[in-house]
Structure formats: structure tokens, C-alpha cells
Short mmCIF file of C-alpha atoms in Angstrom, two decimals:
data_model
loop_
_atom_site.label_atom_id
_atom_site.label_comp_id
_atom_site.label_asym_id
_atom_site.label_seq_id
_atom_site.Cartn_x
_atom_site.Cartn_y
_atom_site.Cartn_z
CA UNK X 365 31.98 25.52 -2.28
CA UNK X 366 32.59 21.90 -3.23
CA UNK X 367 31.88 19.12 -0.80
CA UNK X 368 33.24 15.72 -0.29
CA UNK X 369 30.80 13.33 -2.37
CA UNK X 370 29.14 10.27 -0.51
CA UNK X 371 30.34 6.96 -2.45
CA UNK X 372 26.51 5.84 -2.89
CA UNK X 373 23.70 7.99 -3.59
CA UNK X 374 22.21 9.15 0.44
CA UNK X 375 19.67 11.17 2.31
CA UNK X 376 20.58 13.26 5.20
CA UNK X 377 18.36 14.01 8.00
CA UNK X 378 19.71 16.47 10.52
CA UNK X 379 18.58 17.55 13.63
CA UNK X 380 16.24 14.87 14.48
CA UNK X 381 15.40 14.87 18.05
CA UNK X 382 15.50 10.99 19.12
CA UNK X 383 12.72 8.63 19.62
CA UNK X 384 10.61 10.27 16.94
CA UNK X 385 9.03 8.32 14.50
CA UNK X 386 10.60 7.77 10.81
CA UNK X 387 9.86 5.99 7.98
CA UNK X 388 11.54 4.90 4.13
CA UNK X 389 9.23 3.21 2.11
CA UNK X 390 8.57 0.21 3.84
CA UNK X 391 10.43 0.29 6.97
CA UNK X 392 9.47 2.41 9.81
CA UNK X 393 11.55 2.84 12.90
CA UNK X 394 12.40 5.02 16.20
CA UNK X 395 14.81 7.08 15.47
CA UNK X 396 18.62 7.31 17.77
CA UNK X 397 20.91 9.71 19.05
CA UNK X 398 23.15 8.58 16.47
CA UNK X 399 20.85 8.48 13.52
CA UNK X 400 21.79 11.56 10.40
CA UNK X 401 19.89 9.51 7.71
CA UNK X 402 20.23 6.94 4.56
CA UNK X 403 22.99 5.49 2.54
CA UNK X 404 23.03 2.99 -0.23
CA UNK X 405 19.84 4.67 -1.77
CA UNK X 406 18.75 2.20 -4.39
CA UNK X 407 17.82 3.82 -8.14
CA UNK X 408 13.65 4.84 -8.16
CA UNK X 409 11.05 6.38 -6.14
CA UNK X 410 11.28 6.48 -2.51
CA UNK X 411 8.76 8.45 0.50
CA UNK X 412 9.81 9.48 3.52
CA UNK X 413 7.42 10.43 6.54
CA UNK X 414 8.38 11.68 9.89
CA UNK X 415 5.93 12.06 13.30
CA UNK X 416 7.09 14.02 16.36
CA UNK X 417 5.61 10.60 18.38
CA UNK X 418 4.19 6.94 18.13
CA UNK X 419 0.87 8.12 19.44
CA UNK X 420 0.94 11.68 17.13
CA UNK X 421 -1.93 10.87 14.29
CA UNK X 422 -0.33 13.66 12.34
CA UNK X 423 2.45 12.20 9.65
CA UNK X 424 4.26 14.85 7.43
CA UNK X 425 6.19 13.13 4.57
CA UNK X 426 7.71 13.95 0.99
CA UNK X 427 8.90 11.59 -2.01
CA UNK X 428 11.71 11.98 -3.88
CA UNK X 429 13.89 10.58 -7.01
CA UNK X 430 16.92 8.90 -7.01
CA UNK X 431 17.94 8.50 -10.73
CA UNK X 432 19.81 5.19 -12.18
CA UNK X 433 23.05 5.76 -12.13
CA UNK X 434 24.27 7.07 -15.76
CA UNK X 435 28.31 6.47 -15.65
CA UNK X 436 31.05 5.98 -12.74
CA UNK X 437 31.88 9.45 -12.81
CA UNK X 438 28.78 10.57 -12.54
CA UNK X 439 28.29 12.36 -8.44
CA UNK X 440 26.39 10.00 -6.24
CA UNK X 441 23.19 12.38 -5.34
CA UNK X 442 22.96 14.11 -1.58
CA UNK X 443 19.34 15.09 -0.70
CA UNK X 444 19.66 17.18 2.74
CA UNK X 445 16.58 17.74 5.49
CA UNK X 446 16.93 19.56 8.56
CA UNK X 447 14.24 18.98 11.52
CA UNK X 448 12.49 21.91 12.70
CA UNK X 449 11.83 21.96 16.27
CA UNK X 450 8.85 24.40 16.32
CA UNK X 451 7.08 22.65 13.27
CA UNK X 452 8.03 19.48 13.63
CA UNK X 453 8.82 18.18 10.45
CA UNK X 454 11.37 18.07 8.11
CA UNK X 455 12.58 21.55 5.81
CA UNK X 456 14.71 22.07 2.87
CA UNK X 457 18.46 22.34 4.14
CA UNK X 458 21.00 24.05 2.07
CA UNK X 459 24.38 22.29 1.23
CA UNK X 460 26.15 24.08 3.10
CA UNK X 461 24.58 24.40 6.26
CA UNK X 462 24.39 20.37 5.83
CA UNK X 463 28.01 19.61 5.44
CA UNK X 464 28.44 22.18 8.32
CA UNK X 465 26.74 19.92 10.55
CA UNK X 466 28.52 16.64 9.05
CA UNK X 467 32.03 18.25 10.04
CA UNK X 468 30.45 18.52 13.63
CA UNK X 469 30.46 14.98 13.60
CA UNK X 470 33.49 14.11 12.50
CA UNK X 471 33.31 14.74 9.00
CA UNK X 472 32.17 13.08 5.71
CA UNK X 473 33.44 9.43 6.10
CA UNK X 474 33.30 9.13 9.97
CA UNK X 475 28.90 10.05 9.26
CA UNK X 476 28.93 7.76 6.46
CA UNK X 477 30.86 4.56 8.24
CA UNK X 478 29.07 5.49 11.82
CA UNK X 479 25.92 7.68 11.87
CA UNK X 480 24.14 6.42 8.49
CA UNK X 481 22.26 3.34 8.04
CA UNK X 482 22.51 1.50 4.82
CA UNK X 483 18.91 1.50 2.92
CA UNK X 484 16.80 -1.69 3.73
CA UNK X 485 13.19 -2.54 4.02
CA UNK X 486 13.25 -5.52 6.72
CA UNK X 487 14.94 -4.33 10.50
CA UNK X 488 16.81 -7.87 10.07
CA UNK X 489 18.15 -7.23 6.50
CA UNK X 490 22.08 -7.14 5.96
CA UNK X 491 23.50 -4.39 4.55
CA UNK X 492 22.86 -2.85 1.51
CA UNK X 493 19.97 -5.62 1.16
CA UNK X 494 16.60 -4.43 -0.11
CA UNK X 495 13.80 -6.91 1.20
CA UNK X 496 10.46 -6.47 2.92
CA UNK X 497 9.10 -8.00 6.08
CA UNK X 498 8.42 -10.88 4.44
CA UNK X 499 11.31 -12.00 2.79
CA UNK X 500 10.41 -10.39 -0.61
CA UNK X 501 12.64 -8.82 -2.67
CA UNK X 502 11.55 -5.66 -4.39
CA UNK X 503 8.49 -5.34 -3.20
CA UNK X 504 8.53 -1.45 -2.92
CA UNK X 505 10.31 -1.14 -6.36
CA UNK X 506 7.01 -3.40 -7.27
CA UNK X 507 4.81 -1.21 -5.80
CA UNK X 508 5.89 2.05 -7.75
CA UNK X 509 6.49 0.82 -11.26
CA UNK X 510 3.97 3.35 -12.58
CA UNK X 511 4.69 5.88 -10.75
CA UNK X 512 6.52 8.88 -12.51
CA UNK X 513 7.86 12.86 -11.51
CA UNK X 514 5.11 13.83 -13.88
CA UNK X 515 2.30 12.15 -12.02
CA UNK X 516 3.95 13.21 -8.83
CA UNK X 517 3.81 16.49 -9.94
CA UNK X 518 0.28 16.88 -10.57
CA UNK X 519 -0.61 14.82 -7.27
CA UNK X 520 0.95 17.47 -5.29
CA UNK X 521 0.15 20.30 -6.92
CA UNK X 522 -3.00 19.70 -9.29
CA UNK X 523 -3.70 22.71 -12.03
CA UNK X 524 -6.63 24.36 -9.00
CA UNK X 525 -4.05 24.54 -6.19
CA UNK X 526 -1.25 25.96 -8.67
CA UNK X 527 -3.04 28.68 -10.41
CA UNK X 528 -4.60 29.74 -6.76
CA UNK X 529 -1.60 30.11 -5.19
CA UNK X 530 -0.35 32.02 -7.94
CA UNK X 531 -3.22 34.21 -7.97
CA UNK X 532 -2.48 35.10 -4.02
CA UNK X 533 1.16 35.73 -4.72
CA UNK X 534 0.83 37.84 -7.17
CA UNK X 535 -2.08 39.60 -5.47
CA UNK X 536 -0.11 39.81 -2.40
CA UNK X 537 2.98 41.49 -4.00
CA UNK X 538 0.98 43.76 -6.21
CA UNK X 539 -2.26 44.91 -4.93
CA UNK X 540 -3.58 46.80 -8.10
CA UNK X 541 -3.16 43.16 -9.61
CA UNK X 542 -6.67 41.19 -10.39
CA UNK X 543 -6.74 37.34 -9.80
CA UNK X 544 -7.53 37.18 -13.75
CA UNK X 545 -3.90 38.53 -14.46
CA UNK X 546 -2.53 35.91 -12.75
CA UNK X 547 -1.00 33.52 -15.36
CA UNK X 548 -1.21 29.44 -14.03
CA UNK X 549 2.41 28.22 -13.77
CA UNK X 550 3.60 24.62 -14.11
CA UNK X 551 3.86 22.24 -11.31
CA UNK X 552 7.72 23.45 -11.16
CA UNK X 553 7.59 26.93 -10.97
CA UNK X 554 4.51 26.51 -8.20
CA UNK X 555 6.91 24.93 -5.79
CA UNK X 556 9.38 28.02 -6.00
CA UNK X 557 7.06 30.35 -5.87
CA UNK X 558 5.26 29.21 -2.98
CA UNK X 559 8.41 28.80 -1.56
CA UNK X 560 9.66 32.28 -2.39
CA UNK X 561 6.39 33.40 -0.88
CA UNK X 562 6.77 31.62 2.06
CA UNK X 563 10.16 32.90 2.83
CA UNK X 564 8.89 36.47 2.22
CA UNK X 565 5.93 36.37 3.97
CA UNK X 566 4.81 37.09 7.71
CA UNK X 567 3.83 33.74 7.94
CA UNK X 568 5.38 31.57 11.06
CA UNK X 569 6.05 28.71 9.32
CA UNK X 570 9.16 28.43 7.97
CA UNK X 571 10.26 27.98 4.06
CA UNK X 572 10.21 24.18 3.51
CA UNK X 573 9.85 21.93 0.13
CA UNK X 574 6.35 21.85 -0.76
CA UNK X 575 7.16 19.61 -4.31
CA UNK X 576 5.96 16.29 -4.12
CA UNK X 577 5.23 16.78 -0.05
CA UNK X 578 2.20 15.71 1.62
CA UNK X 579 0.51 14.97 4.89
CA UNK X 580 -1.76 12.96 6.70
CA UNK X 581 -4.46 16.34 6.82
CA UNK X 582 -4.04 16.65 2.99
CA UNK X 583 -7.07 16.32 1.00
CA UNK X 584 -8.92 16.61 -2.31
CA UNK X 585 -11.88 19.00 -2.64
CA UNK X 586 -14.46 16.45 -3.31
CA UNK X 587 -13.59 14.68 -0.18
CA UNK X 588 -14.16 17.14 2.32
CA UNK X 589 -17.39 17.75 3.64
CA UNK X 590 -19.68 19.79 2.51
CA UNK X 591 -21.16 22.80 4.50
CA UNK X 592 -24.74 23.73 2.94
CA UNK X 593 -24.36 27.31 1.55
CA UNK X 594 -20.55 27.00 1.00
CA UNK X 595 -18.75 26.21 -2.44
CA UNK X 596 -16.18 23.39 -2.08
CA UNK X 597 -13.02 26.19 -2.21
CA UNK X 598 -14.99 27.75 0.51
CA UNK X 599 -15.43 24.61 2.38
CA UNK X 600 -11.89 23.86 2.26
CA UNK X 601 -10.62 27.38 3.59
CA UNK X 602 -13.03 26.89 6.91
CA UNK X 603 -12.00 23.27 7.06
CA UNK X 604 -8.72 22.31 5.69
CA UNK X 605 -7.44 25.88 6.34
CA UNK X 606 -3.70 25.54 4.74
CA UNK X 607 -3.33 21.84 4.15
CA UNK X 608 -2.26 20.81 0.69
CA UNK X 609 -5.00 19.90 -2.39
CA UNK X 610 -4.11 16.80 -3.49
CA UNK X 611 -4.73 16.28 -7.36
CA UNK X 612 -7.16 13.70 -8.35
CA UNK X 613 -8.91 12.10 -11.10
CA UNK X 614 -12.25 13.54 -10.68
CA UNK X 615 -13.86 10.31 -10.49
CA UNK X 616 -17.77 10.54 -9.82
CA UNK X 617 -19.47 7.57 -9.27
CA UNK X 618 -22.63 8.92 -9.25
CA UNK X 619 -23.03 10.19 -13.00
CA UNK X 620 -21.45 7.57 -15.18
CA UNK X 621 -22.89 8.30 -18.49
CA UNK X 622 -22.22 11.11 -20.69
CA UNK X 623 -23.63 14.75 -21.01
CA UNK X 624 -26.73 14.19 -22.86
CA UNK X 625 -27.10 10.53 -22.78
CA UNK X 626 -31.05 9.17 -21.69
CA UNK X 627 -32.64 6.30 -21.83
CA UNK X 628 -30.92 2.85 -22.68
CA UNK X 629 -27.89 4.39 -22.73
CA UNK X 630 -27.69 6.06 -19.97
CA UNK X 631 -28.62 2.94 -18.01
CA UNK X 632 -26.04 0.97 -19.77
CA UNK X 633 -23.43 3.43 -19.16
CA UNK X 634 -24.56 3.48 -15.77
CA UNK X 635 -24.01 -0.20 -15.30
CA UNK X 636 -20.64 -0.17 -17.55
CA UNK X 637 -18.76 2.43 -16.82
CA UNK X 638 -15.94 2.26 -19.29
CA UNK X 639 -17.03 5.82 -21.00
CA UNK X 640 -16.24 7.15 -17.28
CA UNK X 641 -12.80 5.51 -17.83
CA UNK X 642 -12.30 6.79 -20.70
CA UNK X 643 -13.53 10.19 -20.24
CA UNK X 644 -11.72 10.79 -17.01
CA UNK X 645 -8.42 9.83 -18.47
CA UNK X 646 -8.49 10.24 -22.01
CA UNK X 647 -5.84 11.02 -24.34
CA UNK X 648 -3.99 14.50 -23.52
CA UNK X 649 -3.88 17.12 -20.26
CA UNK X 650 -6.68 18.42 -20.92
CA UNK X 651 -9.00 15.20 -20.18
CA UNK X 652 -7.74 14.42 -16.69
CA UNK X 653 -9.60 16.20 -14.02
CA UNK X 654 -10.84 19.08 -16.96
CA UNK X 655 -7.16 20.72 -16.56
CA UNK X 656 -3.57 20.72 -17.67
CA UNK X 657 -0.87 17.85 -15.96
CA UNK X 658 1.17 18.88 -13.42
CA UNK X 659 4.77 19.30 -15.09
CA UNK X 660 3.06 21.16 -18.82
CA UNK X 661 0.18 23.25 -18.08
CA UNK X 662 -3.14 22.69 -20.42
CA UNK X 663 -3.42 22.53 -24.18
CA UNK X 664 0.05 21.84 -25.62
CA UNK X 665 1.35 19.89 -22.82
CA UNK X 666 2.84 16.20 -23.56
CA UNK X 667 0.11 13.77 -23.81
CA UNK X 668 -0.95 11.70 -21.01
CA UNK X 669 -0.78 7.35 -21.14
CA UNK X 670 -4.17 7.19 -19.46
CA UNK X 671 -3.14 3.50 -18.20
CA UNK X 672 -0.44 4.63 -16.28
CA UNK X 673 -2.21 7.75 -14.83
CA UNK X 674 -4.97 5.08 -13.55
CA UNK X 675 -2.31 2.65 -12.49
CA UNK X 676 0.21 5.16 -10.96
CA UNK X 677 -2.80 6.88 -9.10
CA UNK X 678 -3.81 3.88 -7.62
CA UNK X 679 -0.38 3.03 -6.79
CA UNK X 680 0.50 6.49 -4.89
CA UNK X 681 -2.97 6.39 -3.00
CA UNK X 682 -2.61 2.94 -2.00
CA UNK X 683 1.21 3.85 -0.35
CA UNK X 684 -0.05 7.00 1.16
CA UNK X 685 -2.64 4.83 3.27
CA UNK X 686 -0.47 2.11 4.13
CA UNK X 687 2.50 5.33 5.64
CA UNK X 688 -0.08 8.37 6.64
CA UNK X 689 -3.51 6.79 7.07
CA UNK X 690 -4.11 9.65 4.31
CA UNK X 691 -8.30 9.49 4.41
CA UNK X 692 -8.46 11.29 1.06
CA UNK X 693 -6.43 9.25 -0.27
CA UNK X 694 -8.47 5.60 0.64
CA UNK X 695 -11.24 7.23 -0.87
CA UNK X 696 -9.83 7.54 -4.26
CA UNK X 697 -8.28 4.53 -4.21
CA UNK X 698 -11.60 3.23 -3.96
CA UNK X 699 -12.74 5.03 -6.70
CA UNK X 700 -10.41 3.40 -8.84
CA UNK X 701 -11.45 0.43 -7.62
CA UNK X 702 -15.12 1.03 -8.07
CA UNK X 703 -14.07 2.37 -11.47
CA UNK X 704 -12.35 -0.41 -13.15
CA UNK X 705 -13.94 -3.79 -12.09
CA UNK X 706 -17.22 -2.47 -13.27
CA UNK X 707 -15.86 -1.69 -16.53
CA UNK X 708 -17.28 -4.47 -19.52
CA UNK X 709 -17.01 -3.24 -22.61
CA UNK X 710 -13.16 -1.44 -21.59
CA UNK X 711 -11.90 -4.91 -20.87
CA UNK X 712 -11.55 -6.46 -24.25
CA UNK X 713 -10.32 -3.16 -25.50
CA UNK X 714 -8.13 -2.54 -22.82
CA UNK X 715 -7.08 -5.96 -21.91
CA UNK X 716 -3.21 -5.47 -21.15
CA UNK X 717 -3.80 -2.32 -18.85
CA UNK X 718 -7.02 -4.80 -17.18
CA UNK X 719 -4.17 -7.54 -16.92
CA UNK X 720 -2.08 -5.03 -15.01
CA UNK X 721 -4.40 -3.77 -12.33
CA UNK X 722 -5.60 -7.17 -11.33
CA UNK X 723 -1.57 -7.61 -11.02
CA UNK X 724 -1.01 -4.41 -8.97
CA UNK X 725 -4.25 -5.31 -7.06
CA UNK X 726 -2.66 -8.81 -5.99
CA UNK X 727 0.70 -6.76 -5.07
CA UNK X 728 -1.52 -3.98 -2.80
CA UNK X 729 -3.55 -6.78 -1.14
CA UNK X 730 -0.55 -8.44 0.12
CA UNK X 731 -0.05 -5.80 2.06
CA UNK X 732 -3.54 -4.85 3.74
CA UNK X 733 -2.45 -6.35 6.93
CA UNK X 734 0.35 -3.41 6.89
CA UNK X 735 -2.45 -0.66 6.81
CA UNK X 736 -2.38 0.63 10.22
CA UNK X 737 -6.32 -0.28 11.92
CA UNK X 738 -6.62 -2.67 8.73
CA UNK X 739 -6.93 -1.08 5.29
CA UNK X 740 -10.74 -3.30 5.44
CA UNK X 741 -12.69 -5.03 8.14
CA UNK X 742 -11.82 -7.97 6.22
CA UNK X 743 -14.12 -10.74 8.55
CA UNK X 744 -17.14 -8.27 8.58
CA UNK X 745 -20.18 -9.43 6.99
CA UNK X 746 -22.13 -6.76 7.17
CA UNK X 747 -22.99 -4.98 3.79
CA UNK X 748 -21.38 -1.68 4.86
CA UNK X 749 -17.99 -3.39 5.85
CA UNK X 750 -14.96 -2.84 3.55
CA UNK X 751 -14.51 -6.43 3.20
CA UNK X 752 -18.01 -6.94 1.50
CA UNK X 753 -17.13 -3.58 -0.77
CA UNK X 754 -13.85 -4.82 -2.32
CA UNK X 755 -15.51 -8.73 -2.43
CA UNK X 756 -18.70 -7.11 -4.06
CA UNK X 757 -16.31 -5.73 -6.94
CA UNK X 758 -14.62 -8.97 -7.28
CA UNK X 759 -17.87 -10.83 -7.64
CA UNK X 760 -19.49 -8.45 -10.16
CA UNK X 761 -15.80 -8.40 -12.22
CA UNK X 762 -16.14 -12.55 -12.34
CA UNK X 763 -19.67 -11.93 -13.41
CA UNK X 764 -17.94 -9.85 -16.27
CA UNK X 765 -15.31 -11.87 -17.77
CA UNK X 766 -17.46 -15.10 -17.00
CA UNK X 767 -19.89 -13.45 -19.74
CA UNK X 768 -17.02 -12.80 -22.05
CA UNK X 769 -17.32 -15.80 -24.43
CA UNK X 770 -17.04 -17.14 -28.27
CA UNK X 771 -15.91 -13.92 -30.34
CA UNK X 772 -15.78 -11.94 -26.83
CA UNK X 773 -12.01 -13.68 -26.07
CA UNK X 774 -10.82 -13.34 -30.03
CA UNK X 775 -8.77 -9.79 -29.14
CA UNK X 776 -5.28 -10.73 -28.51
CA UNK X 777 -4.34 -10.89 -24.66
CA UNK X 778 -7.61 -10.62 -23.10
CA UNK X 779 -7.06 -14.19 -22.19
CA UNK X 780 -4.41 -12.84 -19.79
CA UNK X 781 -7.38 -10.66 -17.85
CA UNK X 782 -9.01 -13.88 -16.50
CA UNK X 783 -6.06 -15.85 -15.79
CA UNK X 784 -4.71 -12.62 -13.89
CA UNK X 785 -8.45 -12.28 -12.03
CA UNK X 786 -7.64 -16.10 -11.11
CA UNK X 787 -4.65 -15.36 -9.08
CA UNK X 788 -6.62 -12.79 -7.11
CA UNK X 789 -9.34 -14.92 -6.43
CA UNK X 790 -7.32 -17.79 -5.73
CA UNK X 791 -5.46 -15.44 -3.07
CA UNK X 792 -8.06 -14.16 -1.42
CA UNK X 793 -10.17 -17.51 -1.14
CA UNK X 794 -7.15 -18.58 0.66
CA UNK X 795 -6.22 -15.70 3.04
CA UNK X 796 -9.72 -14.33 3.84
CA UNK X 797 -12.13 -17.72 2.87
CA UNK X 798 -13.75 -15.61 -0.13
CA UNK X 799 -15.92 -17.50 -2.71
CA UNK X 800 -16.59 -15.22 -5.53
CA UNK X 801 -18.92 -17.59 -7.51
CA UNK X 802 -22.26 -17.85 -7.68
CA UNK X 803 -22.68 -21.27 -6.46
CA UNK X 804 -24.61 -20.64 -3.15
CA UNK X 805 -27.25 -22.64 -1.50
CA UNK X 806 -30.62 -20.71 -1.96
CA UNK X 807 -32.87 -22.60 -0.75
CA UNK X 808 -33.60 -26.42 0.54
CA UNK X 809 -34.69 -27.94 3.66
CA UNK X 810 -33.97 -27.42 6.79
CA UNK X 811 -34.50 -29.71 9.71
CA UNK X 812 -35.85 -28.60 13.19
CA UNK X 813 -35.26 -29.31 16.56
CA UNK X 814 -38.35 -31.14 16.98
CA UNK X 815 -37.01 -32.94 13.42
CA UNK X 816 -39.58 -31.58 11.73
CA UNK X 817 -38.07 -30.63 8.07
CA UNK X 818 -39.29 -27.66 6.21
CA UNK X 819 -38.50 -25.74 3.18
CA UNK X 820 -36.43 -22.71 3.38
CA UNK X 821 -35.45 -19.85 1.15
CA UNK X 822 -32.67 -17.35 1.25
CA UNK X 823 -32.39 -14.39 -0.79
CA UNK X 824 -29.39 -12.19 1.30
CA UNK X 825 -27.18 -12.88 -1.45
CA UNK X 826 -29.56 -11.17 -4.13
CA UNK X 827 -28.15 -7.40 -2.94
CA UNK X 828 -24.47 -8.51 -3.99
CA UNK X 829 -25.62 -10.57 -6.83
CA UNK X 830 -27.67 -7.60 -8.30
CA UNK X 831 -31.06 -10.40 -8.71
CA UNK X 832 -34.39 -10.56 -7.29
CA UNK X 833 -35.36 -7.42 -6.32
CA UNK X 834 -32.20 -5.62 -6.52
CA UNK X 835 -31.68 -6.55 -10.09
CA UNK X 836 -31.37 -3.55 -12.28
CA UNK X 837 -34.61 -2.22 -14.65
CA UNK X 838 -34.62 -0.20 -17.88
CA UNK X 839 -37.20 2.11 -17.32
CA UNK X 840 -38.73 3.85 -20.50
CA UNK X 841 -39.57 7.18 -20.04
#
């Protein structure tokens, strides 16, 4: 049955009981009486969280595409969500049912002129207007540019999640079938069937979208933690019971080097870690995270552009903090962070991609104060404080390019890697008083009360400075 077609591409959210909380992208609000969802749906990647209250912890959200448009004839796209009341949080509606509901109110053009509110990130914007808090335009198109379905894909539903929970469909539909007999499905074919399996099951919850959906409870294996005697899958069934897997990069910061490597170089790869970059990401499916990307499986799958895995990554983790408080999440993009700015050798390789994080980096930091309880304790000077994590990074990074010199600079563009690392620091000398140099005051004298002067010496800057007795040693063994 064919349905009227809204004139601009729109989400519909039906059902929504009213003061609930609701978010797009950057703008969060209390939902009305009146309220049925979005119009005016600019072209890109959008997320959408709802929580049954202000105080609820608990955020359930999903992303979704909304494709440029491709000729005037072409059918603005309809994405339709029903609340559901025993859940609480938004299902798959059909068409159908949807339109059903938008006769109830008057039909297609009295919803779109009265109960939908034109897409906008700033509660003062006009209509149709696409501007942040602070003025900016484009700032959540800015903060998604590497983001792709592909990526999303495997985010939601990494290769371990999809071939388990085709394993336990198929053994639940056919007993005499073995988990080994199970064959792992694409990214694609996961969300159906876990639908399907849903919908067929005794389960109480009800069929909703699982595809590219994720809440505040979701979590990556390696995050969890651990229970001595349990395996991580274990771990996560007593723990996480049925919240999602999210699909990360399998960073460990704790073995750097490669399989084999002693000595020299495994200090040196322990101190640089640009083989961890480059292992983690490498070339094709099969070098992210062991295992096949989310949309084509392992082996013959499309290759991967390991820069905008990296970037895109950090780009979905960093958004999922700043709308669910996802923990999992802040600890991978971490990892990234930890990752990158203690990469040397990568850097004059690499310099574009380096150019492009420190630019992405800028854009997230902007935003910290947005982080709900403050993405770092930004004024704490104590070592275990965020703040002295993310400046600790930035110092050892200056370190880095400050001992790129003569021949170091010769590859084309690296030249844009420091003058990219300048706008960070300048930005956060001047929001947070940060002086990543090494130009401290060590020691000198100090007068007393009495005015007696003595010598003094300092040496609390020699833990973030790697010297004195914190400096690393090559040990020969």
C-alpha cells in the first residue's frame, strides 16, 4: 500500500510517552505531548538515543543513514520507531502501522506542518538550520566524516558476536545441529536473523532493530572484568548477560612488539608502537581484530583503509560517550589515544592520516565540556587524573616531532603533523593553562621565612618526562 511521501527526508517516533528524554546528534531535549519525531533530516550519519527519565543512567540508542539526495524524483526517506511501553525504548515499526497512527492525527501534512520539528542542533536555531550550541555550523557533520555503514556494521555486530548468535539460532531450531555447522554470516544477515529469532522465540522482549543499535550497558569483551577461573565469553554471560558486544580494534597496550621479537627490539617497539598500529589495522579484514569486517565476512572481503578504521573508531567512541556515557567505549577511545601519539617511526610514514587525528582530536576536545560528569578531571593534578593522561600523551607526542629534524621532515606533508599538533597545543594552553614543553624550573633557590635562602630540587616532573629514574633502560639479557 502506497503512502503519502514526506517532502524532506524524516524520522518518526510514535508512541512516546511525554517528558522522556530524547536526543539527535547533538541536541537533547524533553520530549511533548505533541512531539511524533524529525523533519528536514540533513544528508549523513545521524544517532538517536532515548531514556524513559532525566535521572535513568540507562540510554538505548541506534544510528542510522540518510543518503544525499540522488535526483528530485527520487522519494524523500521515512525511517519509523514505535515506543514500547514495557521495554522502554524504541522498536522497528512497520509502514503501515506508522501511517496508521499519522492518520490518527490528522494525516500526513497536518503531522508534518504541526507535530514534527524541523532537524537542528541548537534549541534556539531557526528552522531547517543546522548549528551547535555554540554557534558552529556543522559541527556534527564534522564529527562523523569517517564514519561509514561498513564500520558501523562491524561496531555493532563484530565477526565473535555474529557467528555466536548464529551458532545459537541454528542450534536452537535444529537440535541435532553442532555449533561447528554453523556458517558465520555477514553483519547484514546477523541483524535479520537475530531478529527472526527474536520474533520466534519465547523471549519477552519484543522484535526490535538490533543493526547499528547500542546502549549505555554495551560492552567489548576485553573491558569487562575478569572473574578468575572464567574465560572472557564466560565472563560476559554472568556479567553482561544479553547486552550487545561491541566490535573493537583489539588494541593491547600491554604487548606492543611483535610475536617473537626480544631484546632491542622489543624495547623499541615497546616505546614506539607504530608496528601495533600497523598490525592492528593492517591492510585487509582479516588484520583488524584477527577476523573478517562487519559488512564481507573474512578472507575475500573488500579491503579495509586502516586510517579511516582508526579515525572512524575514534570518532564513533568519542560520540557514544559524549550521548550514553558508554564506559566501554571511553576506554577504547583511549586506546586510540594511547596508540597513536606514541607512535615515532608511523608519523613520517603516515603523516596525512597523523595530520588528521590531531584535527579530529581538536574537533572532540571542543566538546569535553559536553561529556556528561566531564569526559576528564581536567584541573586534577594528580598522576591518575584524566587530565594528566591525555596531557602526558601530548607531552611525549611534542617530544616526538620535536626530535623529527634535518632528513626526518624531507617526506612530503609531514610538515602539516606539527603545525596541526600546534593548534592543539595552542588550544589547550588556552582553555585548560597546559604547557606541554619541557621548560620547567627544576631546581634553584628558594627563600625562607626566616629569609634564609637555600637550594632546592624538584624532580615530580621526571614521571611525565620519562627522565631520572623513570627514564627507560635496555636491559641485555
Amino acid at each position: 500500500m502506497s503512502h503519502p511521501t514526506p517532502p524532506t527526508p524524516t524520522l518518526l517516533l510514535l508512541h512516546l510517552p511525554p517528558s522522556i528524554l530524547c536526543s539527535i546528534d547533538l541536541l537533547t531535549f524533553i520530549t511533548s505531548p505533541t512531539f511524533l519525531g524529525i523533519k528536514n533530516l540533513p544528508p549523513g550519519y545521524h544517532f538517536v538515543f532515548t531514556s524513559p527519565s532525566q535521572s535513568s543512567s540507562l540510554r538505548d540508542g541506534f544510528w542510522f543513514h540518510i543518503p544525499p539526495p540522488s535526483s528530485s524524483t527520487t522519494p524523500c526517506p521515512t525511517l519509523y520507531r514505535k515506543w514500547n511501553p514495557e521495554h522502554e525504548y524504541l522498536i522497528e515499526c512497520a509502514e503501515d502501522e506508522g501511517w496508521a497512527a499519522v492518520n490518527q492525527r490528522g494525516g500526513a501534512q497536518v503531522v508534518y506542518e504541526k507535530f514534527l520539528t524541523p532537524y537542528r542542533q541548537s534549541a534556539g536555531a531557526g528552522d531547517g538550520e543546522a548549528v551547535d550550541d555554540d554557534g558552529k555550523e556543522g559541527a556534527w557533520e564534522n564529527l562523523t566524516k569517517h564514519i561509514t555503514s561498513k564500520l558501523l556494521d562491524r561496531f555493532t555486530s563484530p565477526p565473535s558476536a555474529t557467528a555466536a548468535a548464529a551458532a545459537a539460532a541454528t542450534a536452537s531450531s535444529d537440535p541435532t545441529t553442532t555449533t561447528a555447522q554453523a556458517p558465520p554470516p555477514t553483519a547484514t544477515t546477523l541483524a535479520h536473523s537475530n531478529n527472526n529469532n527474536k520474533s520466534s522465540s519465547n523471549h519477552s522482549a519484543p522484535q526490535r532493530r538490533r543493526e547499528w543499535t547500542l546502549t549505555t550497558a554495551s560492552s567489548a569483551l576485553q573491558d569487562l572484568d575478569h572473574i578468575p577461573g572464567l574465560s572472557l565469553t564466560e565472563t560476559r554471560s554472568v556479567i553482561g548477560g544479553e547486552e550487545q558486544e561491541l566490535g573493537m580494534l583489539g588494541i593491547d597496550l600491554k604487548k606492543t612488539w611483535r610475536e617473537g621479537a626480544v631484546g632491542r627490539e622489543r624495547t623499541e617497539q615497546a616505546r614506539d608502537r607504530s608496528w601495533l598500529l600497523a598490525s592492528i589495522c593492517g591492510c585487509s579484514d582479516s588484520g583488524i581484530n584477527g577476523g573478517g569486517g562487519g559488512g564481507g565476512g573474512g578472507g575475500g572481503g573488500p579491503s579495509w583503509d586502516w586510517e579511516e578504521v582508526v579515525l572512524g573508531q575514534m570518532e564513533i567512541c568519542f560520540l557514544m560517550i559524549l550521548t550514553l556515557a558508554n564506559y566501554s567505549c571511553l576506554e577504547e577511545w583511549k586506546r586510540i589515544l594511547a596508540l597513536v601519539m606514541t607512535c615515532e617511526s608511523a608519523v613520517g610514514e603516515r603523516p596525512t592520516f597523523f595530520a588528521e587525528f590531531l584535527r579530529l582530536l581538536k574537533r572532540q576536545l571542543e566538546r569535553v565540556d559536553d561529556v556528561e560528569g566531564g569526559l576528564f578531571e581536567m584541573g586534577d593534578e594528580d598522576s591518575s587524573g584524566g587530565g594528566m593522561f591525555l596531557r602526558g600523551l601530548l607531552k611525549g607526542f611534542k617530544r616526538v616531532l620535536d626530535g623529527f629534524g634535518g632528513d626526518g621532515w624531507v617526506v612530503e606533508g609531514a610538515e602539516e603533523v606539527k603545525e596541526e599538533f600546534e593548534e592543539v597545543e595552542k588550544w589547550v594552553r588556552e582553555r585548560f593553562g597546559w604547557e606541554l614543553g619541557d621548560g620547567f624550573l627544576r631546581s634553584g633557590m628558594l627563600e625562607l621565612e626566616d629569609g634564609e635562602m637555600v637550594e632546592m630540587e624538584t624532580g615530580e616532573m621526571e614521571g611525565e618526562d620519562e627522565s631520572g629514574e623513570y627514564a627507560p633502560v635496555v636491559v641485555e639479557l
